[in-house]
């Protein structure tokens, strides 16, 4: 199969509706989780779920809605600075996202899940790093575009 015939992860997963199911399943689990729910006092509202869905769609090869409507990487970064995410919360986030992918009926083939979980691991480790008090962060970067392969390191400017 050529690169032009290979679907994006977004297409393979089933598009926006699949990612919305994922995000809803994830945050439904988060709201009942003693380690993660304190990060969302009052629960996870519709606007947050919608915005995060836009992010995940864009990251996995869908339309650039998060960038066009909400400001891209810089806005996502601002939401994590100073949160002081703990290593335990990072791990719980990643494992909960894996369970939510099952709940949402995302494809379970090893190739998709490997790429999906690679992003989850990468993103949660970046959020952990960026949320640490006094962290030196890369303030301007593109929204990552995750694919079937391995992401190269992003150089600091």
PDB file of C-alpha atoms in Angstrom:
ATOM      1  CA  UNK A   1       0.000   0.000   0.000  1.00  0.00           C
ATOM      2  CA  UNK A   2       1.463   3.388  -0.942  1.00  0.00           C
ATOM      3  CA  UNK A   3       1.472   6.424   1.357  1.00  0.00           C
ATOM      4  CA  UNK A   4      -1.286   7.933  -0.777  1.00  0.00           C
ATOM      5  CA  UNK A   5      -3.471   4.870  -0.153  1.00  0.00           C
ATOM      6  CA  UNK A   6      -2.693   4.636   3.575  1.00  0.00           C
ATOM      7  CA  UNK A   7      -5.502   6.207   5.597  1.00  0.00           C
ATOM      8  CA  UNK A   8      -4.685   8.618   8.397  1.00  0.00           C
ATOM      9  CA  UNK A   9      -5.169   7.404  11.946  1.00  0.00           C
ATOM     10  CA  UNK A  10      -8.160   9.766  12.070  1.00  0.00           C
ATOM     11  CA  UNK A  11      -9.735   8.023   9.061  1.00  0.00           C
ATOM     12  CA  UNK A  12      -8.831   4.548  10.332  1.00  0.00           C
ATOM     13  CA  UNK A  13     -10.492   5.288  13.678  1.00  0.00           C
ATOM     14  CA  UNK A  14     -13.719   6.435  12.008  1.00  0.00           C
ATOM     15  CA  UNK A  15     -13.399  10.220  12.041  1.00  0.00           C
ATOM     16  CA  UNK A  16     -14.743  12.869  14.356  1.00  0.00           C
ATOM     17  CA  UNK A  17     -17.592  10.781  15.791  1.00  0.00           C
ATOM     18  CA  UNK A  18     -15.133   8.104  16.922  1.00  0.00           C
ATOM     19  CA  UNK A  19     -12.875  10.634  18.592  1.00  0.00           C
ATOM     20  CA  UNK A  20     -15.854  12.273  20.301  1.00  0.00           C
ATOM     21  CA  UNK A  21     -16.885   8.849  21.664  1.00  0.00           C
ATOM     22  CA  UNK A  22     -13.304   8.410  22.880  1.00  0.00           C
ATOM     23  CA  UNK A  23     -13.198  11.775  24.635  1.00  0.00           C
ATOM     24  CA  UNK A  24     -16.619  11.263  26.227  1.00  0.00           C
ATOM     25  CA  UNK A  25     -15.670   7.757  27.416  1.00  0.00           C
ATOM     26  CA  UNK A  26     -12.391   9.098  28.780  1.00  0.00           C
ATOM     27  CA  UNK A  27     -13.873  12.027  30.679  1.00  0.00           C
ATOM     28  CA  UNK A  28     -16.761   9.896  31.959  1.00  0.00           C
ATOM     29  CA  UNK A  29     -14.084   7.674  33.532  1.00  0.00           C
ATOM     30  CA  UNK A  30     -12.083  10.695  34.754  1.00  0.00           C
ATOM     31  CA  UNK A  31     -15.094  12.154  36.557  1.00  0.00           C
ATOM     32  CA  UNK A  32     -15.289   8.978  38.673  1.00  0.00           C
ATOM     33  CA  UNK A  33     -11.547   8.643  39.276  1.00  0.00           C
ATOM     34  CA  UNK A  34     -10.202   9.718  42.662  1.00  0.00           C
ATOM     35  CA  UNK A  35      -6.778  10.658  41.248  1.00  0.00           C
ATOM     36  CA  UNK A  36      -7.868  12.512  38.097  1.00  0.00           C
ATOM     37  CA  UNK A  37     -11.236  14.072  38.998  1.00  0.00           C
ATOM     38  CA  UNK A  38      -9.711  16.745  41.291  1.00  0.00           C
ATOM     39  CA  UNK A  39      -8.105  18.243  38.166  1.00  0.00           C
ATOM     40  CA  UNK A  40     -11.648  18.993  36.913  1.00  0.00           C
ATOM     41  CA  UNK A  41     -13.602  20.501  39.807  1.00  0.00           C
ATOM     42  CA  UNK A  42     -17.271  20.519  38.903  1.00  0.00           C
ATOM     43  CA  UNK A  43     -16.799  17.865  36.213  1.00  0.00           C
ATOM     44  CA  UNK A  44     -15.788  18.008  32.583  1.00  0.00           C
ATOM     45  CA  UNK A  45     -18.129  20.314  30.723  1.00  0.00           C
ATOM     46  CA  UNK A  46     -19.319  20.129  27.112  1.00  0.00           C
ATOM     47  CA  UNK A  47     -17.076  22.945  25.892  1.00  0.00           C
ATOM     48  CA  UNK A  48     -13.973  21.196  27.217  1.00  0.00           C
ATOM     49  CA  UNK A  49     -14.999  17.879  25.670  1.00  0.00           C
ATOM     50  CA  UNK A  50     -15.678  19.563  22.318  1.00  0.00           C
ATOM     51  CA  UNK A  51     -12.357  21.400  22.353  1.00  0.00           C
ATOM     52  CA  UNK A  52     -10.361  18.315  23.293  1.00  0.00           C
ATOM     53  CA  UNK A  53     -12.113  16.363  20.540  1.00  0.00           C
ATOM     54  CA  UNK A  54     -10.941  19.001  18.052  1.00  0.00           C
ATOM     55  CA  UNK A  55      -7.374  18.585  19.341  1.00  0.00           C
ATOM     56  CA  UNK A  56      -7.366  14.806  19.047  1.00  0.00           C
ATOM     57  CA  UNK A  57      -8.927  14.915  15.582  1.00  0.00           C
ATOM     58  CA  UNK A  58      -6.268  17.336  14.361  1.00  0.00           C
ATOM     59  CA  UNK A  59      -3.402  15.387  15.955  1.00  0.00           C
ATOM     60  CA  UNK A  60      -4.475  12.144  14.294  1.00  0.00           C
ATOM     61  CA  UNK A  61      -4.822  13.596  10.806  1.00  0.00           C
ATOM     62  CA  UNK A  62      -8.245  15.187  10.777  1.00  0.00           C
ATOM     63  CA  UNK A  63      -9.156  18.787  10.029  1.00  0.00           C
ATOM     64  CA  UNK A  64      -7.158  21.545  11.758  1.00  0.00           C
ATOM     65  CA  UNK A  65     -10.123  22.658  13.855  1.00  0.00           C
ATOM     66  CA  UNK A  66      -8.213  23.175  17.082  1.00  0.00           C
ATOM     67  CA  UNK A  67      -5.653  25.382  15.384  1.00  0.00           C
ATOM     68  CA  UNK A  68      -8.177  27.350  13.333  1.00  0.00           C
ATOM     69  CA  UNK A  69     -10.797  27.804  16.059  1.00  0.00           C
ATOM     70  CA  UNK A  70      -8.816  27.798  19.289  1.00  0.00           C
ATOM     71  CA  UNK A  71      -5.240  28.842  18.614  1.00  0.00           C
ATOM     72  CA  UNK A  72      -3.268  25.631  18.268  1.00  0.00           C
ATOM     73  CA  UNK A  73      -0.375  24.387  20.360  1.00  0.00           C
ATOM     74  CA  UNK A  74       0.041  27.592  22.343  1.00  0.00           C
ATOM     75  CA  UNK A  75      -3.484  27.371  23.727  1.00  0.00           C
ATOM     76  CA  UNK A  76      -3.095  23.704  24.680  1.00  0.00           C
ATOM     77  CA  UNK A  77       0.198  24.509  26.384  1.00  0.00           C
ATOM     78  CA  UNK A  78      -1.410  27.302  28.456  1.00  0.00           C
ATOM     79  CA  UNK A  79      -3.922  24.794  29.834  1.00  0.00           C
ATOM     80  CA  UNK A  80      -1.134  22.639  31.274  1.00  0.00           C
ATOM     81  CA  UNK A  81       1.393  25.149  32.611  1.00  0.00           C
ATOM     82  CA  UNK A  82       1.444  25.141  36.397  1.00  0.00           C
ATOM     83  CA  UNK A  83      -0.881  22.144  36.848  1.00  0.00           C
ATOM     84  CA  UNK A  84       1.850  20.175  38.622  1.00  0.00           C
ATOM     85  CA  UNK A  85       0.692  16.852  37.182  1.00  0.00           C
ATOM     86  CA  UNK A  86       2.168  14.006  39.211  1.00  0.00           C
ATOM     87  CA  UNK A  87       3.783  10.929  37.657  1.00  0.00           C
ATOM     88  CA  UNK A  88       0.889   8.899  39.098  1.00  0.00           C
ATOM     89  CA  UNK A  89      -1.679  11.149  37.424  1.00  0.00           C
ATOM     90  CA  UNK A  90       0.203  10.906  34.129  1.00  0.00           C
ATOM     91  CA  UNK A  91       0.177   7.123  34.309  1.00  0.00           C
ATOM     92  CA  UNK A  92      -3.505   7.011  35.291  1.00  0.00           C
ATOM     93  CA  UNK A  93      -4.353   9.364  32.410  1.00  0.00           C
ATOM     94  CA  UNK A  94      -2.571   7.071  29.929  1.00  0.00           C
ATOM     95  CA  UNK A  95      -4.124   3.871  31.255  1.00  0.00           C
ATOM     96  CA  UNK A  96      -7.577   5.470  31.417  1.00  0.00           C
ATOM     97  CA  UNK A  97      -7.228   6.634  27.816  1.00  0.00           C
ATOM     98  CA  UNK A  98      -6.439   3.053  26.779  1.00  0.00           C
ATOM     99  CA  UNK A  99      -9.583   1.813  28.534  1.00  0.00           C
ATOM    100  CA  UNK A 100     -11.619   4.636  26.977  1.00  0.00           C
ATOM    101  CA  UNK A 101     -10.419   3.570  23.517  1.00  0.00           C
ATOM    102  CA  UNK A 102     -11.959   0.159  24.251  1.00  0.00           C
ATOM    103  CA  UNK A 103     -15.149   1.765  25.600  1.00  0.00           C
ATOM    104  CA  UNK A 104     -15.445   3.911  22.461  1.00  0.00           C
ATOM    105  CA  UNK A 105     -14.928   0.979  20.098  1.00  0.00           C
ATOM    106  CA  UNK A 106     -11.793   2.377  18.488  1.00  0.00           C
ATOM    107  CA  UNK A 107     -10.005  -0.094  16.233  1.00  0.00           C
ATOM    108  CA  UNK A 108      -8.230  -2.759  18.241  1.00  0.00           C
ATOM    109  CA  UNK A 109      -5.699  -3.869  15.641  1.00  0.00           C
ATOM    110  CA  UNK A 110      -2.121  -3.783  16.963  1.00  0.00           C
ATOM    111  CA  UNK A 111      -0.926  -1.231  14.418  1.00  0.00           C
ATOM    112  CA  UNK A 112      -3.568   1.366  15.288  1.00  0.00           C
ATOM    113  CA  UNK A 113      -3.359   0.812  19.035  1.00  0.00           C
ATOM    114  CA  UNK A 114       0.429   0.988  18.942  1.00  0.00           C
ATOM    115  CA  UNK A 115       0.343   4.361  17.175  1.00  0.00           C
ATOM    116  CA  UNK A 116      -2.519   5.577  19.392  1.00  0.00           C
ATOM    117  CA  UNK A 117      -0.789   4.645  22.643  1.00  0.00           C
ATOM    118  CA  UNK A 118       2.532   6.014  21.399  1.00  0.00           C
ATOM    119  CA  UNK A 119       0.848   9.413  21.148  1.00  0.00           C
ATOM    120  CA  UNK A 120      -0.768   9.013  24.574  1.00  0.00           C
ATOM    121  CA  UNK A 121       2.613   8.207  26.133  1.00  0.00           C
ATOM    122  CA  UNK A 122       4.372  11.050  24.320  1.00  0.00           C
ATOM    123  CA  UNK A 123       1.671  13.614  25.085  1.00  0.00           C
ATOM    124  CA  UNK A 124       1.250  12.705  28.762  1.00  0.00           C
ATOM    125  CA  UNK A 125       5.009  12.856  29.318  1.00  0.00           C
ATOM    126  CA  UNK A 126       5.150  16.254  27.615  1.00  0.00           C
ATOM    127  CA  UNK A 127       2.209  17.480  29.731  1.00  0.00           C
ATOM    128  CA  UNK A 128       3.940  16.185  32.883  1.00  0.00           C
ATOM    129  CA  UNK A 129       7.101  18.063  31.946  1.00  0.00           C
ATOM    130  CA  UNK A 130       5.319  21.275  30.930  1.00  0.00           C
ATOM    131  CA  UNK A 131       3.096  21.297  34.028  1.00  0.00           C
ATOM    132  CA  UNK A 132       5.979  21.209  36.496  1.00  0.00           C
ATOM    133  CA  UNK A 133       6.465  24.430  38.446  1.00  0.00           C
ATOM    134  CA  UNK A 134       9.251  26.447  36.849  1.00  0.00           C
ATOM    135  CA  UNK A 135       9.421  24.192  33.789  1.00  0.00           C
ATOM    136  CA  UNK A 136      11.238  25.500  30.762  1.00  0.00           C
ATOM    137  CA  UNK A 137       8.751  24.921  27.968  1.00  0.00           C
ATOM    138  CA  UNK A 138       8.848  25.263  24.219  1.00  0.00           C
ATOM    139  CA  UNK A 139       6.308  28.038  23.872  1.00  0.00           C
ATOM    140  CA  UNK A 140       5.708  27.858  20.128  1.00  0.00           C
ATOM    141  CA  UNK A 141       5.397  24.600  18.262  1.00  0.00           C
ATOM    142  CA  UNK A 142       3.044  23.097  15.715  1.00  0.00           C
ATOM    143  CA  UNK A 143       0.207  20.843  16.766  1.00  0.00           C
ATOM    144  CA  UNK A 144       1.718  17.376  16.398  1.00  0.00           C
ATOM    145  CA  UNK A 145       0.456  15.335  13.459  1.00  0.00           C
ATOM    146  CA  UNK A 146       0.653  11.732  14.571  1.00  0.00           C
ATOM    147  CA  UNK A 147       0.931   8.956  12.044  1.00  0.00           C
ATOM    148  CA  UNK A 148       1.576   5.263  11.801  1.00  0.00           C
ATOM    149  CA  UNK A 149       5.327   5.636  12.402  1.00  0.00           C
ATOM    150  CA  UNK A 150       7.620   7.210  14.935  1.00  0.00           C
ATOM    151  CA  UNK A 151       7.639  10.964  15.635  1.00  0.00           C
ATOM    152  CA  UNK A 152      11.018  12.690  15.359  1.00  0.00           C
ATOM    153  CA  UNK A 153      12.178  14.940  18.197  1.00  0.00           C
ATOM    154  CA  UNK A 154      11.102  18.559  17.972  1.00  0.00           C
ATOM    155  CA  UNK A 155      14.113  20.867  18.109  1.00  0.00           C
ATOM    156  CA  UNK A 156      14.145  23.725  20.590  1.00  0.00           C
ATOM    157  CA  UNK A 157      14.776  27.070  18.947  1.00  0.00           C
TER     158      UNK A 157
END
